[in-house]
Amino acid sequence: MVDVRELRMSYGALEVLRGTDLQLRRGEVVALLGPNGAGKTTTIEILEGFRVPSGGHVRVLGQEPAHADDAWRARIGMVLQSWRDHPRWRVRELVAHLGEHFRPYSTTGCPRPWDVDDLLSRVGLADKALHKVQNLSGGQRRRLDVAVGLVGRPEVLFLDEPTAGFDPQARRDFHDLIHELSDTDVTVLLTTHDLDEAEKLADRILVLLGGRIVAEGSPDALRRQASEMAEVRWSRDGETTVHSCAYLSQVLAEGPVTDLEVRRATLEDAYLSLVAEYGRKEEVEDVTGRLGPRLAPAFGTKDVTIEKAAR
């Protein structure tokens, strides 16, 4: 459904994506995580056809997004971080109007567009159908964004921070809707800063740092990678201590304890560990880049690393 290899994107001298690889299978929900500036939105925009990459192989539904036709675009849905809406339109008429674009691409297997009343009900806007867009709250406008992204019954759905502004009930309803879409073989790629949301929604998580995918796996697999970060808390002689689980056997051998509690590593622990590890690596590479030319004459080579200098 989505095949990306060695994706590169530069804005002048700034290299945002530096050989990104990712593949998405039919019906899979994948979360793309990374700090601000990591290249998540740029990646999504390239997959949607809004940006032409500087290099690499990009295919979505078998076509190159930047040069795909309207029939391809009818099979793609997107919920952007922001877009210029039509404040004077009423909710139902706006969704119905946009839905008509997809009618020529309707098939027996995938009738288009989505029934408007059913869709508004699913995103929690049934009671706002006759309201003007300008009178919606921020969270309601975000639900409208979701409806607009789904009205064409997409086969691949791109979601960029989709639940920003949602209240807890709206977020839960949205999660249920994404699971329903996945069950009908819709492929979903979402970016989010909400790690709890990623854990609940995603079959697989990709972590994008420095323009590359540095980790990939199910939420459980990523948590297991951070298992050494699990903590154990106990009390002895009225004093509470928190330590790594690696010390648990030693603690128990030293005598009885009370109030023993183990906190397993979370997805947040795994993610923050990756971000910190990447930050340290960047610092080393930066120092190498600055000192390498100065050290080169002493080593008789231009290829000088910190490790080589240390030896």
PDB file of C-alpha atoms in Angstrom:
ATOM      1  CA  MET A   1       0.000   0.000   0.000  1.00  0.00           C
ATOM      2  CA  VAL A   2       2.842   2.392   0.904  1.00  0.00           C
ATOM      3  CA  ASP A   3       6.468   1.752  -0.045  1.00  0.00           C
ATOM      4  CA  VAL A   4       9.150   4.320   0.794  1.00  0.00           C
ATOM      5  CA  ARG A   5      12.867   3.745   0.394  1.00  0.00           C
ATOM      6  CA  GLU A   6      15.779   6.137   0.915  1.00  0.00           C
ATOM      7  CA  LEU A   7      13.440   9.142   1.065  1.00  0.00           C
ATOM      8  CA  ARG A   8      15.320  12.425   1.147  1.00  0.00           C
ATOM      9  CA  MET A   9      14.081  15.987   1.512  1.00  0.00           C
ATOM     10  CA  SER A  10      16.079  19.181   1.790  1.00  0.00           C
ATOM     11  CA  TYR A  11      15.083  22.801   2.152  1.00  0.00           C
ATOM     12  CA  GLY A  12      18.155  24.578   0.867  1.00  0.00           C
ATOM     13  CA  ALA A  13      21.052  23.464   3.048  1.00  0.00           C
ATOM     14  CA  LEU A  14      18.717  21.975   5.662  1.00  0.00           C
ATOM     15  CA  GLU A  15      18.381  18.204   5.207  1.00  0.00           C
ATOM     16  CA  VAL A  16      15.090  17.174   6.846  1.00  0.00           C
ATOM     17  CA  LEU A  17      14.818  13.560   5.649  1.00  0.00           C
ATOM     18  CA  ARG A  18      18.033  11.590   5.237  1.00  0.00           C
ATOM     19  CA  GLY A  19      17.210   8.184   3.815  1.00  0.00           C
ATOM     20  CA  THR A  20      13.868   7.358   5.424  1.00  0.00           C
ATOM     21  CA  ASP A  21      12.422   3.872   4.814  1.00  0.00           C
ATOM     22  CA  LEU A  22       8.891   2.780   5.648  1.00  0.00           C
ATOM     23  CA  GLN A  23       6.331   0.285   4.396  1.00  0.00           C
ATOM     24  CA  LEU A  24       2.629   0.046   5.255  1.00  0.00           C
ATOM     25  CA  ARG A  25       0.467  -3.015   4.672  1.00  0.00           C
ATOM     26  CA  ARG A  26      -3.237  -3.142   3.878  1.00  0.00           C
ATOM     27  CA  GLY A  27      -5.420  -2.589   6.940  1.00  0.00           C
ATOM     28  CA  GLU A  28      -2.475  -1.633   9.153  1.00  0.00           C
ATOM     29  CA  VAL A  29      -2.529   1.298  11.581  1.00  0.00           C
ATOM     30  CA  VAL A  30       0.936   2.811  11.950  1.00  0.00           C
ATOM     31  CA  ALA A  31       1.935   5.705  14.215  1.00  0.00           C
ATOM     32  CA  LEU A  32       4.842   7.927  13.215  1.00  0.00           C
ATOM     33  CA  LEU A  33       6.436   9.448  16.321  1.00  0.00           C
ATOM     34  CA  GLY A  34       9.133  12.062  16.673  1.00  0.00           C
ATOM     35  CA  PRO A  35       9.819  15.440  18.260  1.00  0.00           C
ATOM     36  CA  ASN A  36       8.944  18.715  16.557  1.00  0.00           C
ATOM     37  CA  GLY A  37      11.149  19.230  13.530  1.00  0.00           C
ATOM     38  CA  ALA A  38      11.881  15.531  13.065  1.00  0.00           C
ATOM     39  CA  GLY A  39      10.269  15.494   9.602  1.00  0.00           C
ATOM     40  CA  LYS A  40       6.912  13.841  10.369  1.00  0.00           C
ATOM     41  CA  THR A  41       4.723  16.413   8.612  1.00  0.00           C
ATOM     42  CA  THR A  42       7.142  16.614   5.679  1.00  0.00           C
ATOM     43  CA  THR A  43       6.934  12.826   5.287  1.00  0.00           C
ATOM     44  CA  ILE A  44       3.133  12.911   5.357  1.00  0.00           C
ATOM     45  CA  GLU A  45       3.000  15.762   2.814  1.00  0.00           C
ATOM     46  CA  ILE A  46       5.256  13.839   0.429  1.00  0.00           C
ATOM     47  CA  LEU A  47       3.058  10.737   0.712  1.00  0.00           C
ATOM     48  CA  GLU A  48      -0.014  12.891   0.041  1.00  0.00           C
ATOM     49  CA  GLY A  49       1.589  14.401  -3.059  1.00  0.00           C
ATOM     50  CA  PHE A  50       1.830  17.936  -1.670  1.00  0.00           C
ATOM     51  CA  ARG A  51       5.629  17.999  -1.796  1.00  0.00           C
ATOM     52  CA  VAL A  52       8.124  16.632  -4.294  1.00  0.00           C
ATOM     53  CA  PRO A  53      10.956  14.804  -2.505  1.00  0.00           C
ATOM     54  CA  SER A  54      14.586  15.598  -3.154  1.00  0.00           C
ATOM     55  CA  GLY A  55      15.296  11.921  -3.735  1.00  0.00           C
ATOM     56  CA  GLY A  56      14.294   8.346  -3.045  1.00  0.00           C
ATOM     57  CA  HIS A  57      11.555   5.912  -4.002  1.00  0.00           C
ATOM     58  CA  VAL A  58       7.961   6.756  -2.984  1.00  0.00           C
ATOM     59  CA  ARG A  59       4.904   4.730  -3.976  1.00  0.00           C
ATOM     60  CA  VAL A  60       1.405   4.930  -2.519  1.00  0.00           C
ATOM     61  CA  LEU A  61      -1.213   2.586  -3.982  1.00  0.00           C
ATOM     62  CA  GLY A  62       1.313   1.801  -6.698  1.00  0.00           C
ATOM     63  CA  GLN A  63       1.792   5.385  -7.893  1.00  0.00           C
ATOM     64  CA  GLU A  64       4.214   8.217  -7.285  1.00  0.00           C
ATOM     65  CA  PRO A  65       2.155  10.721  -5.259  1.00  0.00           C
ATOM     66  CA  ALA A  66       3.631  13.903  -6.736  1.00  0.00           C
ATOM     67  CA  HIS A  67       2.555  12.851 -10.242  1.00  0.00           C
ATOM     68  CA  ALA A  68      -0.620  10.863  -9.515  1.00  0.00           C
ATOM     69  CA  ASP A  69      -3.980  11.583 -11.151  1.00  0.00           C
ATOM     70  CA  ASP A  70      -7.407  12.437  -9.696  1.00  0.00           C
ATOM     71  CA  ALA A  71      -8.486   8.790  -9.647  1.00  0.00           C
ATOM     72  CA  TRP A  72      -5.561   8.079  -7.312  1.00  0.00           C
ATOM     73  CA  ARG A  73      -6.380  11.091  -5.142  1.00  0.00           C
ATOM     74  CA  ALA A  74      -9.935   9.822  -4.731  1.00  0.00           C
ATOM     75  CA  ARG A  75      -8.506   6.761  -2.970  1.00  0.00           C
ATOM     76  CA  ILE A  76      -6.556   8.875  -0.458  1.00  0.00           C
ATOM     77  CA  GLY A  77      -7.908  10.564   2.649  1.00  0.00           C
ATOM     78  CA  MET A  78      -6.126  13.115   4.789  1.00  0.00           C
ATOM     79  CA  VAL A  79      -6.671  15.047   7.978  1.00  0.00           C
ATOM     80  CA  LEU A  80      -4.233  17.937   8.037  1.00  0.00           C
ATOM     81  CA  GLN A  81      -3.036  19.837  11.086  1.00  0.00           C
ATOM     82  CA  SER A  82      -4.886  22.860   9.721  1.00  0.00           C
ATOM     83  CA  TRP A  83      -6.678  23.943   6.568  1.00  0.00           C
ATOM     84  CA  ARG A  84      -8.690  26.911   5.390  1.00  0.00           C
ATOM     85  CA  ASP A  85     -12.320  25.948   5.911  1.00  0.00           C
ATOM     86  CA  HIS A  86     -15.498  27.689   4.747  1.00  0.00           C
ATOM     87  CA  PRO A  87     -16.963  29.432   7.814  1.00  0.00           C
ATOM     88  CA  ARG A  88     -20.303  30.381   6.262  1.00  0.00           C
ATOM     89  CA  TRP A  89     -21.132  26.890   5.029  1.00  0.00           C
ATOM     90  CA  ARG A  90     -23.281  24.651   7.142  1.00  0.00           C
ATOM     91  CA  VAL A  91     -21.654  21.441   8.296  1.00  0.00           C
ATOM     92  CA  ARG A  92     -23.794  19.003   6.355  1.00  0.00           C
ATOM     93  CA  GLU A  93     -23.767  20.927   3.089  1.00  0.00           C
ATOM     94  CA  LEU A  94     -19.986  21.339   3.224  1.00  0.00           C
ATOM     95  CA  VAL A  95     -19.344  17.619   3.718  1.00  0.00           C
ATOM     96  CA  ALA A  96     -21.948  16.724   1.068  1.00  0.00           C
ATOM     97  CA  HIS A  97     -20.439  19.192  -1.402  1.00  0.00           C
ATOM     98  CA  LEU A  98     -16.924  17.831  -0.938  1.00  0.00           C
ATOM     99  CA  GLY A  99     -18.239  14.278  -1.127  1.00  0.00           C
ATOM    100  CA  GLU A 100     -19.548  14.831  -4.654  1.00  0.00           C
ATOM    101  CA  HIS A 101     -15.971  15.034  -5.895  1.00  0.00           C
ATOM    102  CA  PHE A 102     -15.623  11.322  -5.148  1.00  0.00           C
ATOM    103  CA  ARG A 103     -18.830  10.090  -6.782  1.00  0.00           C
ATOM    104  CA  PRO A 104     -17.282   9.560 -10.262  1.00  0.00           C
ATOM    105  CA  TYR A 105     -14.789   7.185  -8.648  1.00  0.00           C
ATOM    106  CA  SER A 106     -17.367   5.023  -6.896  1.00  0.00           C
ATOM    107  CA  THR A 107     -17.121   1.270  -7.469  1.00  0.00           C
ATOM    108  CA  THR A 108     -19.214  -1.718  -6.484  1.00  0.00           C
ATOM    109  CA  GLY A 109     -16.597  -2.749  -3.959  1.00  0.00           C
ATOM    110  CA  CYS A 110     -16.134   0.777  -2.617  1.00  0.00           C
ATOM    111  CA  PRO A 111     -19.180   3.029  -3.033  1.00  0.00           C
ATOM    112  CA  ARG A 112     -18.272   6.712  -2.824  1.00  0.00           C
ATOM    113  CA  PRO A 113     -18.926   9.098  -1.153  1.00  0.00           C
ATOM    114  CA  TRP A 114     -19.700   8.046   2.416  1.00  0.00           C
ATOM    115  CA  ASP A 115     -23.318   8.639   3.412  1.00  0.00           C
ATOM    116  CA  VAL A 116     -23.126  12.130   4.932  1.00  0.00           C
ATOM    117  CA  ASP A 117     -25.585  11.629   7.783  1.00  0.00           C
ATOM    118  CA  ASP A 118     -23.938   8.362   8.805  1.00  0.00           C
ATOM    119  CA  LEU A 119     -20.489   9.966   8.676  1.00  0.00           C
ATOM    120  CA  LEU A 120     -21.525  12.980  10.764  1.00  0.00           C
ATOM    121  CA  SER A 121     -22.998  10.610  13.319  1.00  0.00           C
ATOM    122  CA  ARG A 122     -19.758   8.617  13.486  1.00  0.00           C
ATOM    123  CA  VAL A 123     -17.633  11.726  14.120  1.00  0.00           C
ATOM    124  CA  GLY A 124     -20.075  13.129  16.668  1.00  0.00           C
ATOM    125  CA  LEU A 125     -21.465  16.013  14.609  1.00  0.00           C
ATOM    126  CA  ALA A 126     -24.998  14.785  13.901  1.00  0.00           C
ATOM    127  CA  ASP A 127     -26.489  17.457  16.165  1.00  0.00           C
ATOM    128  CA  LYS A 128     -24.384  20.146  14.454  1.00  0.00           C
ATOM    129  CA  ALA A 129     -25.298  19.227  10.876  1.00  0.00           C
ATOM    130  CA  LEU A 130     -27.242  22.446  10.251  1.00  0.00           C
ATOM    131  CA  HIS A 131     -24.860  24.734  12.134  1.00  0.00           C
ATOM    132  CA  LYS A 132     -22.479  27.058  10.326  1.00  0.00           C
ATOM    133  CA  VAL A 133     -18.842  26.064  10.482  1.00  0.00           C
ATOM    134  CA  GLN A 134     -17.908  29.426  12.005  1.00  0.00           C
ATOM    135  CA  ASN A 135     -20.082  28.633  15.031  1.00  0.00           C
ATOM    136  CA  LEU A 136     -18.345  25.353  15.869  1.00  0.00           C
ATOM    137  CA  SER A 137     -15.940  25.027  18.784  1.00  0.00           C
ATOM    138  CA  GLY A 138     -12.300  24.148  18.141  1.00  0.00           C
ATOM    139  CA  GLY A 139     -12.895  20.477  18.961  1.00  0.00           C
ATOM    140  CA  GLN A 140     -15.988  20.360  16.731  1.00  0.00           C
ATOM    141  CA  ARG A 141     -14.040  21.875  13.847  1.00  0.00           C
ATOM    142  CA  ARG A 142     -11.457  19.147  14.315  1.00  0.00           C
ATOM    143  CA  ARG A 143     -14.214  16.533  14.070  1.00  0.00           C
ATOM    144  CA  LEU A 144     -15.292  18.219  10.854  1.00  0.00           C
ATOM    145  CA  ASP A 145     -11.714  17.871   9.573  1.00  0.00           C
ATOM    146  CA  VAL A 146     -11.978  14.136  10.217  1.00  0.00           C
ATOM    147  CA  ALA A 147     -15.312  13.929   8.377  1.00  0.00           C
ATOM    148  CA  VAL A 148     -13.823  15.744   5.381  1.00  0.00           C
ATOM    149  CA  GLY A 149     -10.886  13.316   5.359  1.00  0.00           C
ATOM    150  CA  LEU A 150     -13.192  10.288   5.408  1.00  0.00           C
ATOM    151  CA  VAL A 151     -16.038  11.345   3.103  1.00  0.00           C
ATOM    152  CA  GLY A 152     -14.383   9.770   0.047  1.00  0.00           C
ATOM    153  CA  ARG A 153     -14.034   6.352   1.753  1.00  0.00           C
ATOM    154  CA  PRO A 154     -10.239   6.301   1.403  1.00  0.00           C
ATOM    155  CA  GLU A 155      -8.156   3.172   1.054  1.00  0.00           C
ATOM    156  CA  VAL A 156      -5.190   4.956   2.651  1.00  0.00           C
ATOM    157  CA  LEU A 157      -5.773   7.562   5.350  1.00  0.00           C
ATOM    158  CA  PHE A 158      -3.161  10.058   6.544  1.00  0.00           C
ATOM    159  CA  LEU A 159      -3.804  11.686   9.914  1.00  0.00           C
ATOM    160  CA  ASP A 160      -1.601  14.546  11.131  1.00  0.00           C
ATOM    161  CA  GLU A 161      -2.288  15.127  14.863  1.00  0.00           C
ATOM    162  CA  PRO A 162      -5.949  14.121  14.298  1.00  0.00           C
ATOM    163  CA  THR A 163      -7.327  14.416  17.839  1.00  0.00           C
ATOM    164  CA  ALA A 164      -5.853  17.778  18.838  1.00  0.00           C
ATOM    165  CA  GLY A 165      -8.646  19.589  20.685  1.00  0.00           C
ATOM    166  CA  PHE A 166     -10.788  16.483  21.205  1.00  0.00           C
ATOM    167  CA  ASP A 167     -12.411  15.920  24.570  1.00  0.00           C
ATOM    168  CA  PRO A 168     -11.966  12.434  26.122  1.00  0.00           C
ATOM    169  CA  GLN A 169     -15.264  11.069  24.764  1.00  0.00           C
ATOM    170  CA  ALA A 170     -14.619  12.388  21.255  1.00  0.00           C
ATOM    171  CA  ARG A 171     -11.138  10.863  21.351  1.00  0.00           C
ATOM    172  CA  ARG A 172     -12.528   7.482  22.404  1.00  0.00           C
ATOM    173  CA  ASP A 173     -15.157   7.600  19.629  1.00  0.00           C
ATOM    174  CA  PHE A 174     -12.459   8.492  17.117  1.00  0.00           C
ATOM    175  CA  HIS A 175     -10.317   5.558  18.231  1.00  0.00           C
ATOM    176  CA  ASP A 176     -13.289   3.224  17.747  1.00  0.00           C
ATOM    177  CA  LEU A 177     -13.787   4.628  14.248  1.00  0.00           C
ATOM    178  CA  ILE A 178     -10.140   4.054  13.301  1.00  0.00           C
ATOM    179  CA  HIS A 179     -10.361   0.442  14.501  1.00  0.00           C
ATOM    180  CA  GLU A 180     -13.504  -0.020  12.361  1.00  0.00           C
ATOM    181  CA  LEU A 181     -11.700   1.399   9.323  1.00  0.00           C
ATOM    182  CA  SER A 182      -8.755  -0.918   9.897  1.00  0.00           C
ATOM    183  CA  ASP A 183     -11.139  -3.871  10.095  1.00  0.00           C
ATOM    184  CA  THR A 184     -12.353  -2.946   6.586  1.00  0.00           C
ATOM    185  CA  ASP A 185      -8.742  -2.947   5.256  1.00  0.00           C
ATOM    186  CA  VAL A 186      -8.176   0.823   5.314  1.00  0.00           C
ATOM    187  CA  THR A 187      -4.483   1.576   5.862  1.00  0.00           C
ATOM    188  CA  VAL A 188      -3.831   4.383   8.351  1.00  0.00           C
ATOM    189  CA  LEU A 189      -0.680   6.412   8.987  1.00  0.00           C
ATOM    190  CA  LEU A 190      -0.925   8.921  11.813  1.00  0.00           C
ATOM    191  CA  THR A 191       1.414  11.342  13.490  1.00  0.00           C
ATOM    192  CA  THR A 192       0.812  12.200  17.116  1.00  0.00           C
ATOM    193  CA  HIS A 193       2.548  13.507  20.217  1.00  0.00           C
ATOM    194  CA  ASP A 194       0.066  11.564  22.346  1.00  0.00           C
ATOM    195  CA  LEU A 195       1.915   8.350  23.186  1.00  0.00           C
ATOM    196  CA  ASP A 196      -1.139   6.909  24.915  1.00  0.00           C
ATOM    197  CA  GLU A 197      -3.082   7.389  21.688  1.00  0.00           C
ATOM    198  CA  ALA A 198      -0.324   5.754  19.652  1.00  0.00           C
ATOM    199  CA  GLU A 199      -0.302   2.780  22.004  1.00  0.00           C
ATOM    200  CA  LYS A 200      -4.074   2.325  21.764  1.00  0.00           C
ATOM    201  CA  LEU A 201      -4.362   2.761  18.005  1.00  0.00           C
ATOM    202  CA  ALA A 202      -1.202   1.500  16.348  1.00  0.00           C
ATOM    203  CA  ASP A 203      -0.340  -2.006  15.229  1.00  0.00           C
ATOM    204  CA  ARG A 204       3.169  -0.714  14.655  1.00  0.00           C
ATOM    205  CA  ILE A 205       5.119   2.359  15.707  1.00  0.00           C
ATOM    206  CA  LEU A 206       7.904   4.121  13.803  1.00  0.00           C
ATOM    207  CA  VAL A 207      10.201   6.594  15.562  1.00  0.00           C
ATOM    208  CA  LEU A 208      11.615   9.302  13.287  1.00  0.00           C
ATOM    209  CA  LEU A 209      14.706  11.129  14.543  1.00  0.00           C
ATOM    210  CA  GLY A 210      17.180  13.169  12.563  1.00  0.00           C
ATOM    211  CA  GLY A 211      15.453  12.378   9.293  1.00  0.00           C
ATOM    212  CA  ARG A 212      15.662   8.589   9.685  1.00  0.00           C
ATOM    213  CA  ILE A 213      13.545   5.820  11.184  1.00  0.00           C
ATOM    214  CA  VAL A 214      15.578   4.789  14.237  1.00  0.00           C
ATOM    215  CA  ALA A 215      13.138   2.297  15.785  1.00  0.00           C
ATOM    216  CA  GLU A 216      10.211   0.223  14.585  1.00  0.00           C
ATOM    217  CA  GLY A 217       7.919  -2.321  16.186  1.00  0.00           C
ATOM    218  CA  SER A 218       4.699  -2.949  18.029  1.00  0.00           C
ATOM    219  CA  PRO A 219       4.088  -0.963  21.234  1.00  0.00           C
ATOM    220  CA  ASP A 220       4.872  -4.127  23.221  1.00  0.00           C
ATOM    221  CA  ALA A 221       8.122  -4.699  21.334  1.00  0.00           C
ATOM    222  CA  LEU A 222       9.310  -1.133  21.928  1.00  0.00           C
ATOM    223  CA  ARG A 223       8.441  -1.404  25.612  1.00  0.00           C
ATOM    224  CA  ARG A 224      10.462  -4.620  25.867  1.00  0.00           C
ATOM    225  CA  GLN A 225      13.464  -2.824  24.375  1.00  0.00           C
ATOM    226  CA  ALA A 226      13.256  -0.447  27.332  1.00  0.00           C
ATOM    227  CA  SER A 227      12.739  -3.229  29.889  1.00  0.00           C
ATOM    228  CA  GLU A 228      15.951  -2.280  31.693  1.00  0.00           C
ATOM    229  CA  MET A 229      14.220   0.985  32.597  1.00  0.00           C
ATOM    230  CA  ALA A 230      11.638  -0.813  34.735  1.00  0.00           C
ATOM    231  CA  GLU A 231      11.715   0.296  38.350  1.00  0.00           C
ATOM    232  CA  VAL A 232      11.192  -1.486  41.635  1.00  0.00           C
ATOM    233  CA  ARG A 233      10.047   0.352  44.754  1.00  0.00           C
ATOM    234  CA  TRP A 234      10.230  -1.140  48.258  1.00  0.00           C
ATOM    235  CA  SER A 235      10.310  -0.252  51.927  1.00  0.00           C
ATOM    236  CA  ARG A 236      12.730  -1.493  54.574  1.00  0.00           C
ATOM    237  CA  ASP A 237      12.836  -0.205  58.133  1.00  0.00           C
ATOM    238  CA  GLY A 238      10.382   2.534  57.199  1.00  0.00           C
ATOM    239  CA  GLU A 239      12.534   3.894  54.370  1.00  0.00           C
ATOM    240  CA  THR A 240      11.260   3.787  50.770  1.00  0.00           C
ATOM    241  CA  THR A 241      13.755   3.151  47.962  1.00  0.00           C
ATOM    242  CA  VAL A 242      13.356   3.203  44.171  1.00  0.00           C
ATOM    243  CA  HIS A 243      15.856   1.411  41.966  1.00  0.00           C
ATOM    244  CA  SER A 244      16.303  -0.388  38.676  1.00  0.00           C
ATOM    245  CA  CYS A 245      14.849  -3.894  38.445  1.00  0.00           C
ATOM    246  CA  ALA A 246      18.396  -5.124  37.867  1.00  0.00           C
ATOM    247  CA  TYR A 247      18.934  -4.760  41.615  1.00  0.00           C
ATOM    248  CA  LEU A 248      15.848  -6.743  42.629  1.00  0.00           C
ATOM    249  CA  SER A 249      17.590 -10.064  43.352  1.00  0.00           C
ATOM    250  CA  GLN A 250      20.270  -8.282  45.389  1.00  0.00           C
ATOM    251  CA  VAL A 251      17.619  -6.409  47.385  1.00  0.00           C
ATOM    252  CA  LEU A 252      15.698  -9.581  48.232  1.00  0.00           C
ATOM    253  CA  ALA A 253      18.906 -11.342  49.264  1.00  0.00           C
ATOM    254  CA  GLU A 254      19.656  -8.608  51.786  1.00  0.00           C
ATOM    255  CA  GLY A 255      16.548  -9.263  53.838  1.00  0.00           C
ATOM    256  CA  PRO A 256      12.777  -8.897  53.936  1.00  0.00           C
ATOM    257  CA  VAL A 257      11.112  -5.869  52.371  1.00  0.00           C
ATOM    258  CA  THR A 258       7.571  -4.484  52.438  1.00  0.00           C
ATOM    259  CA  ASP A 259       5.391  -2.622  49.936  1.00  0.00           C
ATOM    260  CA  LEU A 260       7.268  -4.127  47.002  1.00  0.00           C
ATOM    261  CA  GLU A 261       6.077  -2.553  43.745  1.00  0.00           C
ATOM    262  CA  VAL A 262       7.349  -2.998  40.193  1.00  0.00           C
ATOM    263  CA  ARG A 263       6.719  -0.352  37.532  1.00  0.00           C
ATOM    264  CA  ARG A 264       7.283  -1.745  34.080  1.00  0.00           C
ATOM    265  CA  ALA A 265       8.746   0.344  31.276  1.00  0.00           C
ATOM    266  CA  THR A 266       6.128   2.261  29.305  1.00  0.00           C
ATOM    267  CA  LEU A 267       6.034   3.318  25.668  1.00  0.00           C
ATOM    268  CA  GLU A 268       6.890   6.816  26.881  1.00  0.00           C
ATOM    269  CA  ASP A 269      10.006   5.429  28.603  1.00  0.00           C
ATOM    270  CA  ALA A 270      11.064   3.706  25.381  1.00  0.00           C
ATOM    271  CA  TYR A 271      10.423   6.797  23.267  1.00  0.00           C
ATOM    272  CA  LEU A 272      12.233   9.215  25.582  1.00  0.00           C
ATOM    273  CA  SER A 273      15.153   6.791  25.822  1.00  0.00           C
ATOM    274  CA  LEU A 274      15.462   6.761  22.025  1.00  0.00           C
ATOM    275  CA  VAL A 275      15.287  10.561  21.843  1.00  0.00           C
ATOM    276  CA  ALA A 276      17.972  10.896  24.533  1.00  0.00           C
ATOM    277  CA  GLU A 277      20.205   8.290  22.879  1.00  0.00           C
ATOM    278  CA  TYR A 278      19.892  10.044  19.527  1.00  0.00           C
ATOM    279  CA  GLY A 279      20.712  13.383  21.166  1.00  0.00           C
ATOM    280  CA  ARG A 280      23.921  11.959  22.607  1.00  0.00           C
ATOM    281  CA  LYS A 281      24.860  10.500  19.232  1.00  0.00           C
ATOM    282  CA  GLU A 282      24.264  13.859  17.538  1.00  0.00           C
ATOM    283  CA  GLU A 283      26.535  15.555  20.071  1.00  0.00           C
ATOM    284  CA  VAL A 284      29.324  13.066  19.362  1.00  0.00           C
ATOM    285  CA  GLU A 285      28.907  13.487  15.602  1.00  0.00           C
ATOM    286  CA  ASP A 286      28.928  17.263  15.986  1.00  0.00           C
ATOM    287  CA  VAL A 287      32.148  17.177  18.013  1.00  0.00           C
ATOM    288  CA  THR A 288      33.696  14.779  15.491  1.00  0.00           C
ATOM    289  CA  GLY A 289      32.726  17.086  12.651  1.00  0.00           C
ATOM    290  CA  ARG A 290      34.299  20.109  14.327  1.00  0.00           C
ATOM    291  CA  LEU A 291      37.460  18.459  15.671  1.00  0.00           C
ATOM    292  CA  GLY A 292      38.089  15.956  12.883  1.00  0.00           C
ATOM    293  CA  PRO A 293      39.825  18.413  10.513  1.00  0.00           C
ATOM    294  CA  ARG A 294      42.084  19.607  13.344  1.00  0.00           C
ATOM    295  CA  LEU A 295      43.048  16.065  14.337  1.00  0.00           C
ATOM    296  CA  ALA A 296      43.515  14.771  10.787  1.00  0.00           C
ATOM    297  CA  PRO A 297      47.206  15.740  10.356  1.00  0.00           C
ATOM    298  CA  ALA A 298      48.152  13.829  13.494  1.00  0.00           C
ATOM    299  CA  PHE A 299      46.488  10.647  12.209  1.00  0.00           C
ATOM    300  CA  GLY A 300      47.427  10.971   8.566  1.00  0.00           C
ATOM    301  CA  THR A 301      43.816  10.602   7.396  1.00  0.00           C
ATOM    302  CA  LYS A 302      40.743  12.737   6.843  1.00  0.00           C
ATOM    303  CA  ASP A 303      38.537  10.061   8.401  1.00  0.00           C
ATOM    304  CA  VAL A 304      38.937  10.831  12.109  1.00  0.00           C
ATOM    305  CA  THR A 305      36.364   9.763  14.678  1.00  0.00           C
ATOM    306  CA  ILE A 306      36.253  10.381  18.417  1.00  0.00           C
ATOM    307  CA  GLU A 307      36.835   6.657  18.967  1.00  0.00           C
ATOM    308  CA  LYS A 308      39.909   6.679  16.724  1.00  0.00           C
ATOM    309  CA  ALA A 309      41.299   9.758  18.453  1.00  0.00           C
ATOM    310  CA  ALA A 310      40.758   8.126  21.846  1.00  0.00           C
ATOM    311  CA  ARG A 311      42.810   5.105  20.825  1.00  0.00           C
TER     312      ARG A 311
END
